Coordinates of C-alpha atoms in Angstrom, one line a residue:
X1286 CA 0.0 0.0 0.0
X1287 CA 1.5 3.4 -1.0
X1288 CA 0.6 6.5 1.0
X1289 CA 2.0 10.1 -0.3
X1290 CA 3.8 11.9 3.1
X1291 CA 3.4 15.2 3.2
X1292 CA 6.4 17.8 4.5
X1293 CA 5.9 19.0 7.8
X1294 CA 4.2 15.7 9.3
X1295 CA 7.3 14.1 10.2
X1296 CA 7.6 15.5 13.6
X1297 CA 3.8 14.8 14.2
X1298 CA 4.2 11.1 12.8
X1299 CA 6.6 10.9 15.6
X1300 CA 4.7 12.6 18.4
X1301 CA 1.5 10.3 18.3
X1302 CA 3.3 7.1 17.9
X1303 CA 4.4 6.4 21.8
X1304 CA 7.2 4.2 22.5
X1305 CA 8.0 4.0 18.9
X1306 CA 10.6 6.8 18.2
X1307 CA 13.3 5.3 18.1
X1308 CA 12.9 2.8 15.4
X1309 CA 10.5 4.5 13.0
X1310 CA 13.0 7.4 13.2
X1311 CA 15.6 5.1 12.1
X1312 CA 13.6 3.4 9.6
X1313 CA 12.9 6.4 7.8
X1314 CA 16.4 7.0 7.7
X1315 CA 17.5 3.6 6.1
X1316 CA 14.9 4.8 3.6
X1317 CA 16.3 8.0 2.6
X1318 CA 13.0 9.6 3.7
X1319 CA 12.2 12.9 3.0
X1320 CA 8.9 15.3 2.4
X1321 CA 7.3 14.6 -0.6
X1322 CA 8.2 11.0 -1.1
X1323 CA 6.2 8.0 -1.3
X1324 CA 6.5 5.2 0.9
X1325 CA 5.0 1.7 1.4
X1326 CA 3.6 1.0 4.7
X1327 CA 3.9 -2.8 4.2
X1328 CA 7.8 -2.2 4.6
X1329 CA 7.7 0.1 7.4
X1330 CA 8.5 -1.4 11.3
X1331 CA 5.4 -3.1 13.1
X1332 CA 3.9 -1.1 15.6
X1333 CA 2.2 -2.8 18.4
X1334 CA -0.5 -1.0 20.7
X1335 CA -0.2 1.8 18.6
X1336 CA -2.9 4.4 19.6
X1337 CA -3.9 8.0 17.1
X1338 CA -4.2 10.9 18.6
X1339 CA -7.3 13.0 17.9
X1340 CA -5.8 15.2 15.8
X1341 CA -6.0 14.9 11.7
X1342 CA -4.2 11.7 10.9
X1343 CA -1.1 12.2 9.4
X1344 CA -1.6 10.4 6.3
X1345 CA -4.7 11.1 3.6
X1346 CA -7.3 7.8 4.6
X1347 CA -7.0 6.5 0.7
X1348 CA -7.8 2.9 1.2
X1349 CA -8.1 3.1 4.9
X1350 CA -10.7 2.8 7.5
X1351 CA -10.9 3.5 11.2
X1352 CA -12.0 0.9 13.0
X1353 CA -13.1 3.1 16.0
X1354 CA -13.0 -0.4 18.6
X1355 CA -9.4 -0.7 18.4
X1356 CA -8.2 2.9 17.4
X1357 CA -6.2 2.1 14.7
X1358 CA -6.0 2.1 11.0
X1359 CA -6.9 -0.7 9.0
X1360 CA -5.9 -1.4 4.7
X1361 CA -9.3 -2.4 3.4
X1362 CA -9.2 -3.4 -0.2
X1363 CA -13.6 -4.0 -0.4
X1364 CA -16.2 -2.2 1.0
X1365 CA -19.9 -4.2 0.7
X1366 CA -22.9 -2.5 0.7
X1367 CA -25.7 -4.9 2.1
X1368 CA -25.5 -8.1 4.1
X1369 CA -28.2 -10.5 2.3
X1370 CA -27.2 -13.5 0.5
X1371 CA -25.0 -11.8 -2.1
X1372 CA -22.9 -9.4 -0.1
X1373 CA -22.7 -12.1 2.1
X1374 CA -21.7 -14.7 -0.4
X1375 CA -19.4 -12.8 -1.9
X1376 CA -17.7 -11.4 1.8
X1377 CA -17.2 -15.3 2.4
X1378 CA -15.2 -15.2 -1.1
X1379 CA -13.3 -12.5 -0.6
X1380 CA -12.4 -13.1 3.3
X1381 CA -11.1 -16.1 2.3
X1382 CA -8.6 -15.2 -0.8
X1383 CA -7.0 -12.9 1.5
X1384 CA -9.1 -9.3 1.1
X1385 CA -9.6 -7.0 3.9
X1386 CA -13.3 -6.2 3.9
X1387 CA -16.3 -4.7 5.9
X1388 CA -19.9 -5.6 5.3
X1389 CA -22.0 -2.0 5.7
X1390 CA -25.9 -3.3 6.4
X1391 CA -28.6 -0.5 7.1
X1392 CA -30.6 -3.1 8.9
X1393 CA -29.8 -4.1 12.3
X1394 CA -29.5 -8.2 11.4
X1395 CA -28.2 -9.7 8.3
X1396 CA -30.6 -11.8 5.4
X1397 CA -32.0 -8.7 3.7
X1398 CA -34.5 -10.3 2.0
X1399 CA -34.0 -13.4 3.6
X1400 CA -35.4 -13.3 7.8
X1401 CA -36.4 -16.3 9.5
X1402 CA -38.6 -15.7 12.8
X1403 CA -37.6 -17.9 15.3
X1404 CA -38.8 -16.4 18.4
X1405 CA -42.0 -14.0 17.3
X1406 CA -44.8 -15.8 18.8
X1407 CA -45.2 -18.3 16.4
X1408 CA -44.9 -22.0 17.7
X1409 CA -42.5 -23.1 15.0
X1410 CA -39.6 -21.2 12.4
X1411 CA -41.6 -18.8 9.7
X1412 CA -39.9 -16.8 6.8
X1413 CA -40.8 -13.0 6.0
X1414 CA -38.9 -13.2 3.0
X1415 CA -37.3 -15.9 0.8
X1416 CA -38.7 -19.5 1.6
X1417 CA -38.9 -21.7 -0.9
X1418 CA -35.5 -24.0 -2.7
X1419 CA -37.0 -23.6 -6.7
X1420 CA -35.1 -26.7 -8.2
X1421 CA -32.4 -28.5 -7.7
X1422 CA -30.2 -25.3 -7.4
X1423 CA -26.6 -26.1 -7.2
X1424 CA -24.4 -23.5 -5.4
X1425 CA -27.3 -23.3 -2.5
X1426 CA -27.3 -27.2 -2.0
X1427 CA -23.5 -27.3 -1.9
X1428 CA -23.6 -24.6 0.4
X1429 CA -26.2 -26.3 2.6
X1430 CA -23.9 -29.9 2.5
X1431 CA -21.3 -27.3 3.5
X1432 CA -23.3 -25.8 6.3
X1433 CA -24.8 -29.7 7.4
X1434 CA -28.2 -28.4 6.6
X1435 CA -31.3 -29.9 6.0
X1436 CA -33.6 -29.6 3.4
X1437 CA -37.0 -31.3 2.7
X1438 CA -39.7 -31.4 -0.4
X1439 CA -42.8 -29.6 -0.4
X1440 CA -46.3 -31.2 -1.7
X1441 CA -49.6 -31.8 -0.8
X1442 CA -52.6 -30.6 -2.6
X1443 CA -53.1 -27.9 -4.7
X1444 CA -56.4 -26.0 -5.0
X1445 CA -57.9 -23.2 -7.7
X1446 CA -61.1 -21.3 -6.5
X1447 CA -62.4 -19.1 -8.7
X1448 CA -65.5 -16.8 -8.4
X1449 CA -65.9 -18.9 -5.5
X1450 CA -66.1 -22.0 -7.0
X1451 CA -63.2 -24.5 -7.3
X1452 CA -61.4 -25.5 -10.5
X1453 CA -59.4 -28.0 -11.9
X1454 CA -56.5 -27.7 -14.0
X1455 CA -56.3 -25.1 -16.8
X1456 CA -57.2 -26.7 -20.0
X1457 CA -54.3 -28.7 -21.2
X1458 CA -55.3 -27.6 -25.0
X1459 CA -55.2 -23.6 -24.7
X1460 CA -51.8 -24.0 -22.4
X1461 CA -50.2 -26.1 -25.5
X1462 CA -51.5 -23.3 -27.9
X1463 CA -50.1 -21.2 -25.5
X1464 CA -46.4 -22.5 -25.7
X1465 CA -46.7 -23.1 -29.2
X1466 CA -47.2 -19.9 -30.2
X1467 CA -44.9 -18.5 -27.7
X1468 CA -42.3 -20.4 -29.4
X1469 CA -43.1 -19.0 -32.9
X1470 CA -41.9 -15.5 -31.2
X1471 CA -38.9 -14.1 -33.2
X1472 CA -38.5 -11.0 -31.1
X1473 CA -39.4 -10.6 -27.2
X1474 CA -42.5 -8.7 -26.6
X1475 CA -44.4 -8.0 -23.3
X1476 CA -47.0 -10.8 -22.4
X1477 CA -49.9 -8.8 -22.1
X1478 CA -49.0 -7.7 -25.1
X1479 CA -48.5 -11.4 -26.8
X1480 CA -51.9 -12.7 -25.1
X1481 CA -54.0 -9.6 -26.7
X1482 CA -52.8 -10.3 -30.0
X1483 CA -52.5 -14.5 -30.2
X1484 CA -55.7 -14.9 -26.9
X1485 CA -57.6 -12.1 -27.4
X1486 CA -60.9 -14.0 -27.8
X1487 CA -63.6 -14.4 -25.6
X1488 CA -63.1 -17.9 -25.4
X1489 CA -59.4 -17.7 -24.0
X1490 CA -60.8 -15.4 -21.1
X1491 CA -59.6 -18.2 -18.6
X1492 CA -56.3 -18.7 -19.8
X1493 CA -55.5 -15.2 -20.2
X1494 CA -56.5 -14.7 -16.5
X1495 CA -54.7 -17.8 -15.4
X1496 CA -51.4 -16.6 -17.1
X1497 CA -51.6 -12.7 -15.8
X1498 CA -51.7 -13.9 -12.2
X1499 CA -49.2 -16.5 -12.3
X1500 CA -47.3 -13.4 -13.8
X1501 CA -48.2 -11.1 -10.8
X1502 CA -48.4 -14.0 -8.4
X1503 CA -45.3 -16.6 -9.0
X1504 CA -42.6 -13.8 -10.8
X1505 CA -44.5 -10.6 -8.8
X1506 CA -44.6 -9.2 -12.5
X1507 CA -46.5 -6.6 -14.2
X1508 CA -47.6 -8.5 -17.3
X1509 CA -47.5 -5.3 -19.4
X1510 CA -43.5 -5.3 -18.5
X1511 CA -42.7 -9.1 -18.5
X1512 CA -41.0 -11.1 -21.1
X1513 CA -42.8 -13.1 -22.7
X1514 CA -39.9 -15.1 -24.1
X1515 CA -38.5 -15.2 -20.6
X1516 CA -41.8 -16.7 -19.0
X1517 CA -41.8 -19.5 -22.0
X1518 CA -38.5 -20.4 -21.4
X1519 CA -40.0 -20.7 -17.0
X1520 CA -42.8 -22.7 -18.1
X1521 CA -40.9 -25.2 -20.2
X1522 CA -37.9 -25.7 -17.5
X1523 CA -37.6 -29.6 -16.5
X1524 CA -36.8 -28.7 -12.8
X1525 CA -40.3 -29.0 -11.0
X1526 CA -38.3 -30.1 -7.6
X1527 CA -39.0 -27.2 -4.6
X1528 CA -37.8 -27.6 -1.3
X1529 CA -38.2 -25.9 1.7
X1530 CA -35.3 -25.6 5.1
X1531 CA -37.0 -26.7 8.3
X1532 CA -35.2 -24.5 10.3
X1533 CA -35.5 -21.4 7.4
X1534 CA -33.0 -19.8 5.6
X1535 CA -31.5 -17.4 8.3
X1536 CA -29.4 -20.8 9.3
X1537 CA -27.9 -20.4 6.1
X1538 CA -27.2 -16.6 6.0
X1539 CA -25.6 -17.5 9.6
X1540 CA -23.3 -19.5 8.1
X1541 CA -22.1 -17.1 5.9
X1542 CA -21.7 -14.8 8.2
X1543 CA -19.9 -17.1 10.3
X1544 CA -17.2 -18.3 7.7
X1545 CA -16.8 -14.9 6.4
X1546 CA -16.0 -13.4 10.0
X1547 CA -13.5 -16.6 10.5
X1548 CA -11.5 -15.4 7.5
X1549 CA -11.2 -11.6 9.3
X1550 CA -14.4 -9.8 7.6
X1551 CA -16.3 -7.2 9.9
X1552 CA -19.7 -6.8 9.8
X1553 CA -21.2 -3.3 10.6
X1554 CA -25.3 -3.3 11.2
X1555 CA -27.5 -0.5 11.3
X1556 CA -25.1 1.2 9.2
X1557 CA -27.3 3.3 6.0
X1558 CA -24.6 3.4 3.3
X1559 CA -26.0 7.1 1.9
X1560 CA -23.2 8.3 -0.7
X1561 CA -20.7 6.5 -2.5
X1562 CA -17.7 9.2 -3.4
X1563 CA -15.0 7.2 -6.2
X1564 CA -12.5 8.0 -8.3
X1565 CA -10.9 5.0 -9.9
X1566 CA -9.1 3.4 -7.3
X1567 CA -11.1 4.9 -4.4
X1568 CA -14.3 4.7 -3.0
X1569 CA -15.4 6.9 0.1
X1570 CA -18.8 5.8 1.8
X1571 CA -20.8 8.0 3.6
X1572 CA -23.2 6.5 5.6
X1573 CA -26.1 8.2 7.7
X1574 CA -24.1 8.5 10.9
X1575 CA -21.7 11.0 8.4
X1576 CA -19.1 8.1 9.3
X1577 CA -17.0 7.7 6.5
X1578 CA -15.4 4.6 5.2
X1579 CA -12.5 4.4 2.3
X1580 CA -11.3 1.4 0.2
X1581 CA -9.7 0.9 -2.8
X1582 CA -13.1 -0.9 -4.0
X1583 CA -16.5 -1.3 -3.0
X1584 CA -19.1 -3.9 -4.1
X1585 CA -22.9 -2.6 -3.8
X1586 CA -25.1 -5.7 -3.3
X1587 CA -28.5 -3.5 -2.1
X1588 CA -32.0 -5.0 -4.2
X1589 CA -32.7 -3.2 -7.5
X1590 CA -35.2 -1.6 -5.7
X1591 CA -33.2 0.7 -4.2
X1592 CA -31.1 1.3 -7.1
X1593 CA -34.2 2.6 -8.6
X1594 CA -35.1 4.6 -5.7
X1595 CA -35.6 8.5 -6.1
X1596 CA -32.8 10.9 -4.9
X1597 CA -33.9 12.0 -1.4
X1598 CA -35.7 9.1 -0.8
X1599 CA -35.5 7.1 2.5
X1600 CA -32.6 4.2 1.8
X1601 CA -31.5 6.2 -1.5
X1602 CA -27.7 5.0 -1.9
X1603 CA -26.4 8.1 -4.0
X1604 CA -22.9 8.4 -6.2
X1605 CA -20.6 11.1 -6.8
X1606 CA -19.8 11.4 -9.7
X1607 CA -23.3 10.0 -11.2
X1608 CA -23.6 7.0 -12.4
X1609 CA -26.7 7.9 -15.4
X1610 CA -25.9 4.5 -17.3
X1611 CA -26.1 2.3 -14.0
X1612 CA -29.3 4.1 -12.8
X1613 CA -30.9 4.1 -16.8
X1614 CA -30.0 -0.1 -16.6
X1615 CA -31.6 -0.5 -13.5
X1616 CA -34.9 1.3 -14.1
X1617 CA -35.3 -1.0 -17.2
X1618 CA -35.3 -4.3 -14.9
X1619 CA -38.7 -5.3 -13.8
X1620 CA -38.7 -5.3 -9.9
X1621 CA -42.0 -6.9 -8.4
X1622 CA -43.9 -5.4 -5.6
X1623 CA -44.6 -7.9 -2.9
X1624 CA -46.7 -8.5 0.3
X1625 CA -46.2 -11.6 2.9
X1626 CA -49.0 -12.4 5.4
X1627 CA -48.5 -15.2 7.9
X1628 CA -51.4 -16.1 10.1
X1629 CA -51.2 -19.0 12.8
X1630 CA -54.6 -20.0 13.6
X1631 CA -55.4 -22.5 17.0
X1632 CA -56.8 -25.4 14.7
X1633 CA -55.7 -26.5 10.9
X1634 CA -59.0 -25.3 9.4
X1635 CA -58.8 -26.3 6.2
X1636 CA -58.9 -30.0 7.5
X1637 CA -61.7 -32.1 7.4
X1638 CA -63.7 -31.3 10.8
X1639 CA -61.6 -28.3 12.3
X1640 CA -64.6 -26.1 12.2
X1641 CA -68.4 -27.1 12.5
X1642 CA -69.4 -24.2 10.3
X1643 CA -72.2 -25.7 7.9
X1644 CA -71.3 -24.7 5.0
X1645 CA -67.1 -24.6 5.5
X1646 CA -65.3 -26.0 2.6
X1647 CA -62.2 -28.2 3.7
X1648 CA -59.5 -28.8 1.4
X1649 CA -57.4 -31.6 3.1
X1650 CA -53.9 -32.0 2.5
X1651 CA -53.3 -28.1 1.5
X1652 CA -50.3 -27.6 -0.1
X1653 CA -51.3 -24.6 -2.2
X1654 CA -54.5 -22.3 -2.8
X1655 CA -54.7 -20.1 -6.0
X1656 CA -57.6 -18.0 -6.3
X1657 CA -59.0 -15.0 -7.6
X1658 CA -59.7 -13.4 -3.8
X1659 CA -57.8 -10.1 -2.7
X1660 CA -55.1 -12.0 -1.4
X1661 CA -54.8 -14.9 -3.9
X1662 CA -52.1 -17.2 -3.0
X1663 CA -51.9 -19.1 0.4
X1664 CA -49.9 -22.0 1.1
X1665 CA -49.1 -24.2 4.4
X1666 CA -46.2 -25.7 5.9
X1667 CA -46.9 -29.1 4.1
X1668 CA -45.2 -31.6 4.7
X1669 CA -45.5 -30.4 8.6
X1670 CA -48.6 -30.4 10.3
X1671 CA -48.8 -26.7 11.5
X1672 CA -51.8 -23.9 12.0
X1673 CA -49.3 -22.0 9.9
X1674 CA -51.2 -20.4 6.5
X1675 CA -48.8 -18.2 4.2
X1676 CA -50.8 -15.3 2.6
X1677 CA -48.9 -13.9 -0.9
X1678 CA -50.1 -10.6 -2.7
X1679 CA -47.6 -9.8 -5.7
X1680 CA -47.4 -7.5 -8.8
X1681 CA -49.4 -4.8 -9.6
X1682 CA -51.9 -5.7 -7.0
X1683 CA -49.4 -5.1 -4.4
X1684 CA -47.8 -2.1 -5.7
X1685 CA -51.6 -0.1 -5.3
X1686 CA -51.3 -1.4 -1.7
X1687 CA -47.9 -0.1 -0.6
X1688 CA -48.8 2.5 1.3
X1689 CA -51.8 0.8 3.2
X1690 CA -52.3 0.4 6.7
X1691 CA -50.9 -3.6 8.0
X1692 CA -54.2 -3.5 9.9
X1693 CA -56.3 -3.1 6.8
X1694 CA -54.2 -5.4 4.9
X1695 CA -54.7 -8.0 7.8
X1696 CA -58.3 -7.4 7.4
X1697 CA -58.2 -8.4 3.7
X1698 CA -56.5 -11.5 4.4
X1699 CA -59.0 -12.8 7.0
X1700 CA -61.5 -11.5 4.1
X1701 CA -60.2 -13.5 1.5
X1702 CA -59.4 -16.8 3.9
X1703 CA -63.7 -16.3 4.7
X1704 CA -64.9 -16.6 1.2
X1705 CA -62.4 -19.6 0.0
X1706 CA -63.2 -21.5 2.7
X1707 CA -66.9 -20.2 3.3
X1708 CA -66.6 -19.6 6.8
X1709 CA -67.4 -16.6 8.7
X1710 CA -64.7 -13.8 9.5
X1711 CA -65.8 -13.8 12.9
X1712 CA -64.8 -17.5 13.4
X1713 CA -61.6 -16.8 11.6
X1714 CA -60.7 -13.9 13.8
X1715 CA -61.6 -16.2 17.3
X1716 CA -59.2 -18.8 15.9
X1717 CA -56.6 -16.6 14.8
X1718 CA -53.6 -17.0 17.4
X1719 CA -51.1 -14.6 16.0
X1720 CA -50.8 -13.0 12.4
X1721 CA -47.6 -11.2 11.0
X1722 CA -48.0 -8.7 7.6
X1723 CA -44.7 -8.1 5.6
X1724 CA -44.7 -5.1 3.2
X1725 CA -41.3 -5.8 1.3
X1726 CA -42.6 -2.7 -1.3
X1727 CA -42.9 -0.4 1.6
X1728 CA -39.4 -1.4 2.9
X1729 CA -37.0 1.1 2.2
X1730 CA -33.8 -0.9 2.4
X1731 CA -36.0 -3.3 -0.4
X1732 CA -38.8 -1.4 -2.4
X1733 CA -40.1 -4.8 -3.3
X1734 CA -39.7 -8.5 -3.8
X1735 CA -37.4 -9.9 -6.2
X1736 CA -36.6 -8.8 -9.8
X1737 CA -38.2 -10.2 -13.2
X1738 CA -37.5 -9.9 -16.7
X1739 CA -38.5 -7.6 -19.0
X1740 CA -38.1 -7.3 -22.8
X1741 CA -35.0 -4.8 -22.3
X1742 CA -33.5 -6.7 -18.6
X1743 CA -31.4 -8.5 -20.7
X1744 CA -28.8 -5.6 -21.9
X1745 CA -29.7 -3.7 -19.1
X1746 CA -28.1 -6.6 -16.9
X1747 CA -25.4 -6.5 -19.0
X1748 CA -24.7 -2.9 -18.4
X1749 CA -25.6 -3.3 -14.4
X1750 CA -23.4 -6.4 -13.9
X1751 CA -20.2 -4.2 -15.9
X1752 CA -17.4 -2.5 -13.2
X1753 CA -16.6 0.8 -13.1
X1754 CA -13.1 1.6 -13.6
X1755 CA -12.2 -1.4 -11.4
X1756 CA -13.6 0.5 -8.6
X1757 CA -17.0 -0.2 -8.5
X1758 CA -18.6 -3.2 -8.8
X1759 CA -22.4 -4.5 -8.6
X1760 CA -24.3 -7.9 -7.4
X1761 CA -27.4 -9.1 -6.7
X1762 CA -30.5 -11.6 -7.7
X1763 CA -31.3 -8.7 -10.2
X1764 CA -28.3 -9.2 -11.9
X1765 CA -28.0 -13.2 -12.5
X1766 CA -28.2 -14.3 -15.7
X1767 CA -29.3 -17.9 -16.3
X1768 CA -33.0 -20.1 -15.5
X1769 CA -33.0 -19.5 -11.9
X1770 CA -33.8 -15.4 -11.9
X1771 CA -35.8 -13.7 -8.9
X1772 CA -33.7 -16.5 -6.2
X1773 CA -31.5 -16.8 -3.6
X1774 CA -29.9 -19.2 -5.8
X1775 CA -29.2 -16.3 -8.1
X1776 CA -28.2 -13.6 -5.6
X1777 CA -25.4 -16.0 -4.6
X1778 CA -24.1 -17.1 -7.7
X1779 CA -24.3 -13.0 -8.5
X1780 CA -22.2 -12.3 -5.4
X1781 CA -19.5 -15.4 -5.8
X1782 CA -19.4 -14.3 -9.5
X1783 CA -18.2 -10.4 -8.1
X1784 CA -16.0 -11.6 -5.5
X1785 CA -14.0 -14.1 -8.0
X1786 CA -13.5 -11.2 -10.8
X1787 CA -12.8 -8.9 -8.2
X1788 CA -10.1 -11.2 -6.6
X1789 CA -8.7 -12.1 -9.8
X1790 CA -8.7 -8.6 -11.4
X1791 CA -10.3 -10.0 -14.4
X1792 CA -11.7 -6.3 -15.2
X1793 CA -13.7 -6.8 -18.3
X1794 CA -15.4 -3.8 -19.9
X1795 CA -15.9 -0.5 -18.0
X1796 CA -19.4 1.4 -17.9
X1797 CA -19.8 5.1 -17.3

């Protein structure tokens, strides 16, 4: 590491540098030391204990941070913005080939979109965020050998009601005119768009619908943004395997933060990461505590969402100079809106018996509900035998409810659970032991759920996932290329993907 000396800091080098005099005196001396020159601190004498005064350090901070426990500055070569699964991932990587880094997280516990409540009032383990193992997904099942944890299959049964009757499966014939027609495509277009052109009759009403809210619902999509070709290439994937963790994914965050804190990471919570100041070769963070952290690079893992966030805005991570390519290619990525609800009700009711309402309609072995109700996706904790229902709102739907009260939104919930399962809201309500709303679009450290393809995310990824100058780098589930978009799968592939080519120096092409 080479710092520039400036003349006239000698004698104050010497002065705050106790019982150390002598020898750094003398090393200087060997050097040939004088104002003006530059010298490597790597070469210089060790010194032990060594406290700074409170003066102005003698030394400009390039590449340096004060780590205000032990009073002493630290090289950092990485700064990482955000402690979910890719900033995390990628600390792990980087710890471990040697890099000095710090993990900034504005939250005060790691996961981001990943949170696992363990001790809430619920009698077992439920997930606010990211819950569900969508495939045999490679890198998170070595990591969960690594870690010696468990995973298990979903199931049981899955129901449609619609217009408050139930369904069976979509007709077989319009879904295989579907795909065949999708596969015809020779440019992408939106899939509103496609089903108004190739299903606009009457008689495809159904299919339309079903396809629009497996948009909203599955991808948290708005269907007039969503990639048509993307969604076909979904839909015809071999991988129908989903898993679930027993004990939820914060067990596996932990880990990560556990092996990257072995290999000398620091972690800093509740630390809002509010400016990034660069130059090539230097990054400066500001953070809202007007704590200011230098390296020579920094890695910004935060959700798309906030990269889209306006100026001014709560959890708006700014940079000096402008990045106007970076913020164009991230406003061109779909980002879903998203709301969780998780209710734990005394007795399973959607069991045969649980309730003695006359006209309640039972739907044993629930795995998954799809509807057409206000909330319209619900799902259990199948295979266990919990009270535990899962409420999901996504897409467009959610995004007109981002600002509403959790009370209200509790309030739909219990409204939509009354007409699926024709029982009365007031018998809901007396069984209801404990309910949770999560409004990820109303977060400000995540402005949504996951991100989604749309006709343009391809280049725009591209652009996004390009360094800057070797200085500044990006990851993140919004930046994964390849069939497992919108997981956790992808955010740490994104953030092992970052940490190798920053590691390696493998620069690549340079945006901005």
């Amino acid at each position: 590491m080479e710092l520039r000396a400036y003349q006239g800091q000698r004698n104050h080098f010497i002065s705050v540098i106790s019982g150390q005099v002598k020898r750094v005196d003398n090393q200087l001396a060997s050097q040939n030391w004088h104002p003006g020159k530059i010298i490597n601190l790597s070469e210089m004498p060790s010194v032990p204990d060594a406290r700074l005064s409170g003066k102005e350090p003698i030394f400009r901070t390039d590449h340096f941070s004060l780590d205000t426990n032990k009073k002493r500055m630290t090289t950092l070569d990485v700064l990482i913005i955000g402690a979910g699964a890719a900033g995390l991932m990628a600390a792990r990587e980087l710890a471990k080939a040697g890099k000095k880094v710090i993990i900034l997280e504005a939250r005060d516990r790691i996961g981001g979109r990943i949170h696992t409540l363990e001790a809430a009032g619920f009698s077992v383990p439920v997930e606010t965020g990211a819950e569900f193992i969508h495939g045999d997904l490679p890198l998170t099942l070595q990591l969960l050998k690594e870690a010696g944890i468990s995973h298990r299959a979903i199931g049981g049964e899955t129901w449609r009601v619609e217009q408050g009757e139930r369904q069976g499966e979509p007709a077989s014939d319009d879904w295989s005119a579907l795909i065949a027609n999708l596969e015809k495509l020779d440019r992408d277009v939106p899939i509103a768009a496609f089903l108004d052109q190739h299903f606009g009759d009457d008689r495809y009403t159904s299919l339309r619908n079903s396809v629009r809210r497996y948009a909203e619902g599955y991808d948290a999509a708005d269907p007039g943004r969503a990639s048509a070709l993307a969604l076909l290439e979904e839909w015809t994937s071999d991988d129908d395997n989903q898993y679930r963790l027993p004990g939820g994914y914060g067990k596996l965050m932990d880990f990560l933060r556990e092996e990257s804190g072995a290999a000398g990471c620091r972690l800093r919570l509740s630390t809002v990461a509010e400016e990034i100041r660069w130059q090539p070769g230097r990054v400066e963070v500001v953070t809202n505590g007007r704590q200011r952290y230098v390296a020579r690079r920094a890695l910004v893992t935060v959700p798309l969402g906030v990269l889209q966030s306006e100026t001014g805005s709560r959890g708006h991570l700014g940079f000096t100079p402008a990045l106007p390519q970076k913020r164009a290619a991230a406003q061109a990525i779909g980002f879903g809106a998203a709301i969780k609800i998780l209710l734990e009700f005394k007795v399973a009711f959607w069991e045969d018996g649980a309730f003695q309402e006359p006209q309640v309609r039972p739907m044993p072995g629930l795995g998954f509900l799809l509807s057409d109700a206000p909330v319209p996706t619900w799902w259990t904790q199948w295979p266990e035998r919990t009270a535990v229902l899962t409420g999901w709102l996504a897409g467009p739907g959610a995004e007109k409810l981002r600002n509403t009260d959790e009370n209200e939104l509790l309030e739909k919930a219990l409204d939509s659970l009354a007409s699926l399962f024709c029982v009365r809201k007031a018998v809901l309500r007396d069984a209801l032991r404990i309910g949770k709303v999560i409004n990820w679009t109303a977060d400000p450290f995540a402005r949504g759920a996951y991100a989604y393809a749309t006709v343009e995310a391809k280049e725009a990824r591209k652009v996004l996932s390009q360094p800057v100058h070797d200085t500044l780098f990006f990851a993140g589930e919004a930046l994964y290329e390849g069939p497992a978009g919108g997981t956790v799968e992808a955010a740490l592939v994104s953030g092992r993907d970052a940490a190798k080519a920053i590691s390696s120096g493998e620069r690549g092409p340079s945006t901005e």
